[in-house]
Each structure stands twice: as C-alpha cells, then as structure tokens.
mmCIF file of C-alpha atoms in Angstrom:
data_model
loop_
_atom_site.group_PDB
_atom_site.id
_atom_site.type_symbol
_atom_site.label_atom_id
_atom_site.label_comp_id
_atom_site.label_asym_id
_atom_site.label_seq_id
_atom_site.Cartn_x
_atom_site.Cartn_y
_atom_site.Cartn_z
ATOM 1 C CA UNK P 1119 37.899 -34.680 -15.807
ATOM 2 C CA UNK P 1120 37.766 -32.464 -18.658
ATOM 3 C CA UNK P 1121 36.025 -33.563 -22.306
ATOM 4 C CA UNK P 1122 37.582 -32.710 -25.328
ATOM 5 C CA UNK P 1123 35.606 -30.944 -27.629
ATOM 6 C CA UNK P 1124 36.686 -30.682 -31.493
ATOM 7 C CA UNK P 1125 36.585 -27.671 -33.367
ATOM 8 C CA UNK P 1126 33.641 -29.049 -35.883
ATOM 9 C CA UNK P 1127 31.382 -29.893 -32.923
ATOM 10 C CA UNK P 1128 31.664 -26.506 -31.382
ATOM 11 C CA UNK P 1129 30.800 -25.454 -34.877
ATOM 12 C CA UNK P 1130 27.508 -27.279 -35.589
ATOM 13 C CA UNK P 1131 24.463 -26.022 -33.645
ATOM 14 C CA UNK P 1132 22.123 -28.963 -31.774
ATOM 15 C CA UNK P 1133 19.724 -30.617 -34.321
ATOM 16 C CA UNK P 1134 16.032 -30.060 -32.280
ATOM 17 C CA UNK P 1135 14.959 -33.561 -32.172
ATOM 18 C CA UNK P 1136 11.469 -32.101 -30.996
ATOM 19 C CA UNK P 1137 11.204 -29.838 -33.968
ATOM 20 C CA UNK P 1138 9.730 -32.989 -35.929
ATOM 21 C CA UNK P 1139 10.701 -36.092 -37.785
ATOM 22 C CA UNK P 1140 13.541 -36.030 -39.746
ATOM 23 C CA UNK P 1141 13.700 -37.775 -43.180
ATOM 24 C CA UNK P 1142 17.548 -38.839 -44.460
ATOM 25 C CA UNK P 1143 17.911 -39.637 -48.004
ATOM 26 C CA UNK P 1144 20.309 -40.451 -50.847
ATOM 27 C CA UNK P 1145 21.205 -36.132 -51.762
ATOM 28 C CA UNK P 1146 22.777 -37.768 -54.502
ATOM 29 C CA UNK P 1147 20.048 -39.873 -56.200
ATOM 30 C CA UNK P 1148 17.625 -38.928 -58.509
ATOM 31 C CA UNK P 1149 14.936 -41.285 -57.248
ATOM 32 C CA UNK P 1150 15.251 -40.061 -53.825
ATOM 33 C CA UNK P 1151 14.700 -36.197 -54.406
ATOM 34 C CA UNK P 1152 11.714 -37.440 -56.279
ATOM 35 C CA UNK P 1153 10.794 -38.837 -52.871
ATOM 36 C CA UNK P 1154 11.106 -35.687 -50.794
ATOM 37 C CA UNK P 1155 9.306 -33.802 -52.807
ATOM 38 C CA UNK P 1156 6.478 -36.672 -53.207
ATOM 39 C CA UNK P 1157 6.888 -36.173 -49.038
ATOM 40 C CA UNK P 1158 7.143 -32.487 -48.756
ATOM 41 C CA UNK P 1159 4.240 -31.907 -51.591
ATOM 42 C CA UNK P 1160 1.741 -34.065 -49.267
ATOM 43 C CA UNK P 1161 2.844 -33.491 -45.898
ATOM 44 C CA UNK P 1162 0.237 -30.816 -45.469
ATOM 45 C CA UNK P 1163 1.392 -30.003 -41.890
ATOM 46 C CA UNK P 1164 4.780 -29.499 -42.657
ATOM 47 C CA UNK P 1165 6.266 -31.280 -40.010
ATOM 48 C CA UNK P 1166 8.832 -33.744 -41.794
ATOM 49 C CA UNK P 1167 12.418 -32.521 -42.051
ATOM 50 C CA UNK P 1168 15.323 -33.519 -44.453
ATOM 51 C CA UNK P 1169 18.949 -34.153 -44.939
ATOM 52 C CA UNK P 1170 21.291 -35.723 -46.978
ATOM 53 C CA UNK P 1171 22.978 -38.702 -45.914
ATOM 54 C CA UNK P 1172 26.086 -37.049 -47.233
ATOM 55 C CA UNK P 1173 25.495 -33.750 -45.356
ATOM 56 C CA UNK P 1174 27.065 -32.664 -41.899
ATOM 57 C CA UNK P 1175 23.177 -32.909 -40.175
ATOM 58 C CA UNK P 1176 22.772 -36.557 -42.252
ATOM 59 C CA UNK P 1177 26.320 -37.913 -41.172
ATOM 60 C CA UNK P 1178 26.296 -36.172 -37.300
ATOM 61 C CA UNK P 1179 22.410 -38.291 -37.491
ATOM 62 C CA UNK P 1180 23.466 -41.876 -38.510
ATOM 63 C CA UNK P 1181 26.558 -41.253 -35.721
ATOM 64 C CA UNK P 1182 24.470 -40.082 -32.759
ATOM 65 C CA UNK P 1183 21.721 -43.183 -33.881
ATOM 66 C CA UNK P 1184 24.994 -45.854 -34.267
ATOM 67 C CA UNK P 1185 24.190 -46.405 -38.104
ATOM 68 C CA UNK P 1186 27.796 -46.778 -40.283
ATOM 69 C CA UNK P 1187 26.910 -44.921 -43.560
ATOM 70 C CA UNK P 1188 28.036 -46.779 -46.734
ATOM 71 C CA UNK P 1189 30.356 -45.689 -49.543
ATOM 72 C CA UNK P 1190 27.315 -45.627 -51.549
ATOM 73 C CA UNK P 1191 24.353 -44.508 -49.003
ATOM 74 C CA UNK P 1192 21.125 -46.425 -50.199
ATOM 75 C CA UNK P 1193 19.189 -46.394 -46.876
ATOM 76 C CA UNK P 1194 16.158 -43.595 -46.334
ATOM 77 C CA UNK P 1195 16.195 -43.444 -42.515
ATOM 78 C CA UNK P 1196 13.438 -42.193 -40.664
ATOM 79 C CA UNK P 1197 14.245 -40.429 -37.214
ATOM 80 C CA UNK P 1198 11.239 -39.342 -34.879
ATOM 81 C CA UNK P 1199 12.205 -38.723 -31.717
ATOM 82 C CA UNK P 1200 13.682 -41.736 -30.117
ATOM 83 C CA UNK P 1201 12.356 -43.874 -32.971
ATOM 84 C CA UNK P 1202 14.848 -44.833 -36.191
ATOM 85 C CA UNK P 1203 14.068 -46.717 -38.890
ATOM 86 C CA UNK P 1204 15.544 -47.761 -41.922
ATOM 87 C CA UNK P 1205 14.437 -49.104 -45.589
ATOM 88 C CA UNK P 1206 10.906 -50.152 -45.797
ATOM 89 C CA UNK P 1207 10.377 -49.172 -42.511
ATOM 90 C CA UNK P 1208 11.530 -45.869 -43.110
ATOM 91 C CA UNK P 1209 9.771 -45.291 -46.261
ATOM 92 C CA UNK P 1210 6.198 -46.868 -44.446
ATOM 93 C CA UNK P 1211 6.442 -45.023 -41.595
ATOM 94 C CA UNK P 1212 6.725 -41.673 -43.777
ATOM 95 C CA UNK P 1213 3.001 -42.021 -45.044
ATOM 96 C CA UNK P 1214 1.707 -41.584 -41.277
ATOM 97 C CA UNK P 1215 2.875 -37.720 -41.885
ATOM 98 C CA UNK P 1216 1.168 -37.553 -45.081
ATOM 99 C CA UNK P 1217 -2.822 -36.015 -45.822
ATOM 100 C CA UNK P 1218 -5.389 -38.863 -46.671
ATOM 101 C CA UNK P 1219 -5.027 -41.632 -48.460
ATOM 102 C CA UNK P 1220 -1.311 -41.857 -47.723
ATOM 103 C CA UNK P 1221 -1.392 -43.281 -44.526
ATOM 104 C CA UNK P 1222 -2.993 -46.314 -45.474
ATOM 105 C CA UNK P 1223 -0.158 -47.160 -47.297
ATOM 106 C CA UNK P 1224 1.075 -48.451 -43.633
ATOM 107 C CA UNK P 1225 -1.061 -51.805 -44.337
ATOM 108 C CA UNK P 1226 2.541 -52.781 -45.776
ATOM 109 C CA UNK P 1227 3.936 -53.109 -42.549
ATOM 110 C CA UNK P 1228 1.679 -56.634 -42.551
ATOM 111 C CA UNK P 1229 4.307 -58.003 -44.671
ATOM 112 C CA UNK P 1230 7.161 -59.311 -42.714
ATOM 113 C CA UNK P 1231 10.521 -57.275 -43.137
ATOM 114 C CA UNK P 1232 12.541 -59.468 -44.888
ATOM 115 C CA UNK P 1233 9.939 -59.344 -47.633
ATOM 116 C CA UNK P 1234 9.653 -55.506 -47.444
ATOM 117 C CA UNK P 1235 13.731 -55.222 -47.680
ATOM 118 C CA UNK P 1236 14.442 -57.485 -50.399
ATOM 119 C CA UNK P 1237 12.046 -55.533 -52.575
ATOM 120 C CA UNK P 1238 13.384 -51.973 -51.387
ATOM 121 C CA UNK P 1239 17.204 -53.331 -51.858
ATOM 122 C CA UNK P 1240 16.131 -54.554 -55.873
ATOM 123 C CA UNK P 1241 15.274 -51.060 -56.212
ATOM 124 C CA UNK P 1242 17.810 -49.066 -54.265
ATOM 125 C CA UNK P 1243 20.476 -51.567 -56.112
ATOM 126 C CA UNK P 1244 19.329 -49.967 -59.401
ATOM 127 C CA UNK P 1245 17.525 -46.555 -58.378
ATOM 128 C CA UNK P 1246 20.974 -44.858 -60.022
ATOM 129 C CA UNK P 1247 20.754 -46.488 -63.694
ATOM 130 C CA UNK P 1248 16.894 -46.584 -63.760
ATOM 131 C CA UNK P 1249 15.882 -42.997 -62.225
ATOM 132 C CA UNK P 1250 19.928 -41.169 -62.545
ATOM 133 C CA UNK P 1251 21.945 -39.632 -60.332
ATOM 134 C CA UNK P 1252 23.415 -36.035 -59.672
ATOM 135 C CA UNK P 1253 26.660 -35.046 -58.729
ATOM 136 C CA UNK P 1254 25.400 -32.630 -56.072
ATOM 137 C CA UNK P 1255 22.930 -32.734 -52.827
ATOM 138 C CA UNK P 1256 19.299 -31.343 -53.432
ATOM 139 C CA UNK P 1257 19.375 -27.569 -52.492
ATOM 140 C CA UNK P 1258 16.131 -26.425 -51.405
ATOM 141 C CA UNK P 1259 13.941 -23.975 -52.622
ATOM 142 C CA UNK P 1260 14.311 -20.743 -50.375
ATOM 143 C CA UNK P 1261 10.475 -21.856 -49.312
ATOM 144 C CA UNK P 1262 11.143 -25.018 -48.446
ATOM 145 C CA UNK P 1263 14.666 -24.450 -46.851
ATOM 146 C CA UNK P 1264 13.478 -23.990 -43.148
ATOM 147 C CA UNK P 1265 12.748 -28.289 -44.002
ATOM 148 C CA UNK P 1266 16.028 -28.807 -44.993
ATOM 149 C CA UNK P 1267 18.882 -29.570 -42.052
ATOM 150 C CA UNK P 1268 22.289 -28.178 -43.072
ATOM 151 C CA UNK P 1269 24.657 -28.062 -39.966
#
C-alpha cells in the first residue's frame, strides 16, 4: 500500500538528528534570543543548534517528538538525539554544552521538577512585559547561520 506524501514534506530536507543538539526557543521573545546568544557565545564547541518554535524545523520538531505547541509558545525544548526535554529541564540540560563553569549549573537538577517548573512558568508568564517581545523570529548572523535550522 502506497503512503501519501504532501507537497510540504517533499519540500523540507531531513533535520540530521546526529548533527548535534538542537535548542527550540520562543523566535518571538526577547528574553529568549538573549538566551541563544548567552548559549551560542559559550558553547565553545559549537555543537548546539537552534530554531524557532514558530519555524517549519521548530514546528516539524515538537510534531515528530508528540509535543502540541501553544498559541503562545513558552517552552525552550531541548532535543539530543533520542532525549527531549522541556522547561527547566531544557534550560539545565543546556549548560552540559557550555565551557567551564556552566555546567555546574546542572546541581539544579537536585531540586525536584515541580519546584524547577513553577519558577520557570513565573518567568516565562511574564518574560514578554519584563524583557519585550518582537514581531519577527531571530535571523542569524551569516556566521552563526550554519546553527540556525530553517526547513
């Protein structure tokens, strides 16, 4: 039997899961983009990869790993292989990519979840009226755009 294929799948290339981890983030927030650069400034290895939540990579992402994207996307989500985490976890799990003294910043992962969350969601909640928000996606430098997922 025959699959159907749509036009827009034909279209977009495979994302290389081996490539590296891949970082999705709010493209719209303010906040966020300070993130990814925080990430992409100390990831001296350059092996973390980005994308929107809003984008085509960020959206095909969340449906391939079962994760229903908001109206309002306020989850980073942290894919590495077959690993995928969200919130805290996400953001934690980050710092093991990072040069020294980042990755001690994983002693957070002591503190149960719920804990971890409720903090991240106080600040995700408000990261729009605190830190602003743009009414288009980061686009990369063309240095830093091999790090950046667009299909």
């Amino acid at each position: 039997m025959a699959m159907s294929t749509s036009p827009a799948e034909i279209a977009s290339p495979p994302i290389e899961r081996e490539a590296g981890p891949i970082v999705l983030f709010d493209g719209h927030c303010n906040f966020c983009s300070g993130v990814v650069n925080f990430l992409l400034a100390r990831d001296a290895r350059g092996v973390l990869r980005f994308a929107a939540l809003q984008s085509p990579a960020g959206k095909r992402l969340l449906a391939e790993h079962g994760i229903a994207m908001p109206d309002e996307p306020d989850t980073m989500v942290l894919i590495d292989g077959e690993r995928v985490l969200v919130r805290s976890s996400a953001a934690l799990a980050t710092t093991e990519y990072l040069r020294f003294p980042w990755p001690l910043a994983r002693v957070g992962f002591i503190l149960p979840r719920f804990l971890r969350d409720a903090v991240y969601k106080i600040v995700a909640r408000n990261r729009y009226r605190w830190f602003g928000r743009t009414e288009q996606c980061r686009v990369p430098t063309p240095e830093l755009r091999s790090r950046f997922l667009e299909a």
